[in-house]
Amino acid sequence: MFAGWAIALTLVLFPLMAGLYWLGRRRNGRFSLRGVLHYTDKPLPRGKLLAMAVPLFLWMMVLSTALIPLDGFVFDHFFTWVPFAEAGGSATTYIEGNGRSAMLITLVVCLPLTGISLPLIEEFYFRGFLMPRIAHLGKGAPVLSTVLFSLYHFWAPWTFLSKLIFFFPGPWFVWKEKDIRLSIGMHVGSTAFSTVGGIAALALNLI
């Protein structure tokens, strides 16, 4: 089921990516994201990028785990009517109960999808395309970007509050530093790392 969800979400978001390239073709006469995505023209020096992206990555990894009890509390008090077993945050939460081989194959299949491609497309749209177009809101732009991104995860509404908390620094520093690679490093880095961690744990019989 989880792999089916990942594939379905891919089928939804890849047309969105195609739409961004279509806008780029209209603007540039070729398939390009130049002028469509912003916060790419003045990249931070590599040293500063790493000095900021690594703490953001660690922030998201630590806080998303620390806030799992909050997700569980919201789920237990407001969303028990949803046909879902429990609210969890590990790489294997949504596939537990299946055989080890099935879980391992599912994570391997999902690594290039939910681990890399989908969060990258989300960053392109929410930070590279949408946030610059609400820049007139000033400091409200990264706030609204985070709220919309959290609401977009409608299939797990009990995670809305925790996402606001652990995800906000990414949009904030992209808005402040004008470099989308900061949130890409935080977001894609954490999802890829979590998925690879789940694969390694299953392969080594650690879980």
C-alpha positions as a printed Julia matrix, in Angstrom:
207×3 Matrix{Float64}:
   0.0    0.0     0.0
   2.8    2.42    0.91
   4.59   1.82   -2.39
   1.3    2.38   -4.22
   0.85   5.67   -2.4
   4.4    6.73   -3.31
   3.85   5.88   -6.97
   0.47   7.67   -6.99
   2.0   10.79   -5.47
   4.76  10.64   -8.05
   2.17  10.54  -10.83
   0.56  13.64   -9.3
   3.72  15.68   -8.75
   5.63  14.9   -11.91
   3.02  16.73  -14.04
   3.61  19.68  -11.7
   7.3   19.5   -12.52
   6.43  19.25  -16.21
   4.33  22.38  -15.8
   7.29  24.27  -14.36
   9.41  23.21  -17.33
   6.59  24.28  -19.67
   6.65  27.74  -18.1
  10.4   27.74  -18.56
  10.04  26.85  -22.22
   7.61  29.72  -22.74
  10.01  32.08  -21.03
  13.33  30.84  -22.41
  12.41  29.13  -25.65
  13.71  25.83  -24.31
  13.01  23.47  -21.44
  14.67  25.27  -18.59
  13.78  26.41  -15.08
  15.7   29.66  -15.5
  13.47  32.54  -14.45
  10.79  30.12  -13.23
  12.56  29.04  -10.07
  14.03  31.76   -7.91
  16.6   31.81   -5.12
  19.09  30.24   -7.53
  20.88  33.25   -9.03
  23.12  34.19   -6.11
  24.26  30.92   -4.54
  25.99  31.01   -1.19
  29.7   30.15   -1.05
  30.19  26.44   -0.56
  31.57  26.83    2.95
  28.68  28.96    4.15
  26.19  26.67    2.43
  27.52  23.62    4.28
  27.78  25.55    7.56
  24.06  26.36    7.32
  22.65  23.27    5.56
  24.15  20.73    7.96
  22.57  22.31   11.1
  19.26  22.61    9.23
  19.46  18.92    8.31
  20.23  17.98   11.92
  17.42  20.25   13.17
  14.88  18.49   10.97
  16.15  15.02   11.84
  16.14  15.65   15.59
  12.96  17.71   15.86
  10.89  15.51   13.55
  11.77  12.58   15.81
  11.31  14.49   19.07
   7.86  15.67   17.99
   6.52  12.18   17.23
   4.69  12.2    20.62
   2.93  15.41   19.53
   1.82  13.69   16.32
   0.56  10.77   18.37
  -1.31  13.06   20.77
  -3.05  14.92   17.93
  -3.87  11.65   16.19
  -5.3   10.03   19.34
  -7.45  13.06   20.22
  -8.65  14.25   16.83
  -8.04  11.71   14.07
  -8.88   8.25   15.41
 -11.67   8.19   12.82
  -9.02   7.98   10.09
  -8.43   4.34    9.0
  -4.79   4.37   10.03
  -2.95   2.23   12.56
  -0.88   4.85   14.38
   1.05   8.07   13.97
   4.76   7.43   13.85
   7.85   8.92   12.36
  10.32   6.16   11.61
  11.23   5.12    8.1
   9.28   1.88    8.54
   6.19   3.14   10.39
   3.84   2.91    7.44
   4.97  -0.53    6.32
   5.34  -2.37    9.61
   3.41  -5.6     9.88
   4.56  -6.82    6.48
   7.3   -9.36    5.96
  10.89  -8.18    6.23
  11.56  -8.82    2.55
   8.45  -6.88    1.51
   9.44  -3.98    3.76
  12.97  -3.93    2.36
  11.82  -4.04   -1.26
   9.27  -1.28   -0.55
  11.91   1.03    0.9
  14.33   0.35   -1.96
  11.61   1.18   -4.47
  10.58   4.29   -2.53
  14.11   5.68   -2.08
  14.25   7.42   -5.49
  10.58   8.44   -5.13
   9.68   9.61   -1.61
  13.33   9.71   -0.56
  14.66  11.99   -3.3
  12.43  12.96   -6.24
   9.23  13.98   -4.46
  10.81  16.18   -1.76
  12.96  17.78   -4.47
   9.88  18.63   -6.55
   8.18  19.97   -3.41
  11.13  22.26   -2.79
  11.15  23.45   -6.4
   7.47  24.35   -6.18
   6.99  25.62   -2.6
  10.33  27.4    -2.18
  11.59  28.03   -5.71
   8.32  28.89   -7.44
   5.65  29.84   -4.91
   7.54  31.63   -2.13
   9.17  34.25   -4.39
   5.71  35.09   -5.73
   4.46  35.96   -2.24
   7.67  37.82   -1.34
   5.62  41.03   -0.98
   4.48  39.58    2.35
   7.98  40.09    3.71
   8.65  37.85    6.7
   5.19  36.42    6.19
   6.33  34.71    2.98
   8.32  31.87    4.65
   5.58  31.56    7.28
   2.86  31.13    4.66
   5.11  28.81    2.64
   5.52  26.56    5.68
   1.8   26.61    6.47
   0.83  25.72    2.89
   3.46  22.98    2.76
   2.18  21.49    6.02
  -1.44  21.65    4.83
  -0.43  19.98    1.58
   0.31  16.81    3.57
  -3.43  16.3     3.92
  -3.04  12.5     4.05
  -1.48  12.88    7.53
  -3.18  15.96    9.05
  -2.07  15.02   12.55
   1.48  16.01   11.56
   0.52  19.6    10.7
   1.73  21.18   13.96
   4.99  19.28   14.1
   5.78  20.14   10.48
   5.27  23.82   11.24
   7.88  23.55   13.98
  10.59  21.39   12.46
  10.25  22.62    8.88
  10.02  26.4     9.31
  13.8   27.11    9.51
  14.26  25.83    5.94
  11.89  28.31    4.24
  13.03  31.07    6.59
  16.71  30.8     5.66
  15.92  30.32    1.96
  13.94  33.58    2.11
  16.69  35.32    4.09
  19.73  34.04    2.15
  18.03  33.66   -1.27
  19.47  30.17   -1.82
  17.03  27.29   -2.31
  19.77  24.74   -1.73
  19.41  25.3     2.02
  15.92  23.82    2.2
  16.8   21.19   -0.4
  19.69  20.03    1.76
  17.47  19.97    4.84
  14.42  18.35    3.25
  15.82  15.96    0.64
  18.77  15.19    2.86
  16.57  14.1     5.75
  14.12  12.02    3.7
  16.92  10.27    1.81
  18.9    9.66    4.99
  15.85   8.27    6.81
  14.99   5.92    3.95
  18.57   4.69    3.59
  18.67   4.22    7.36
  15.53   2.09    7.21
  16.98   0.01    4.38
  20.23  -0.53    6.28
  18.41  -1.44    9.5
  16.27  -4.02    7.72
  19.17  -5.44    5.73
  21.26  -5.84    8.91
  18.33  -7.25   10.9
  18.48  -4.38   13.36
  14.69  -4.01   13.36
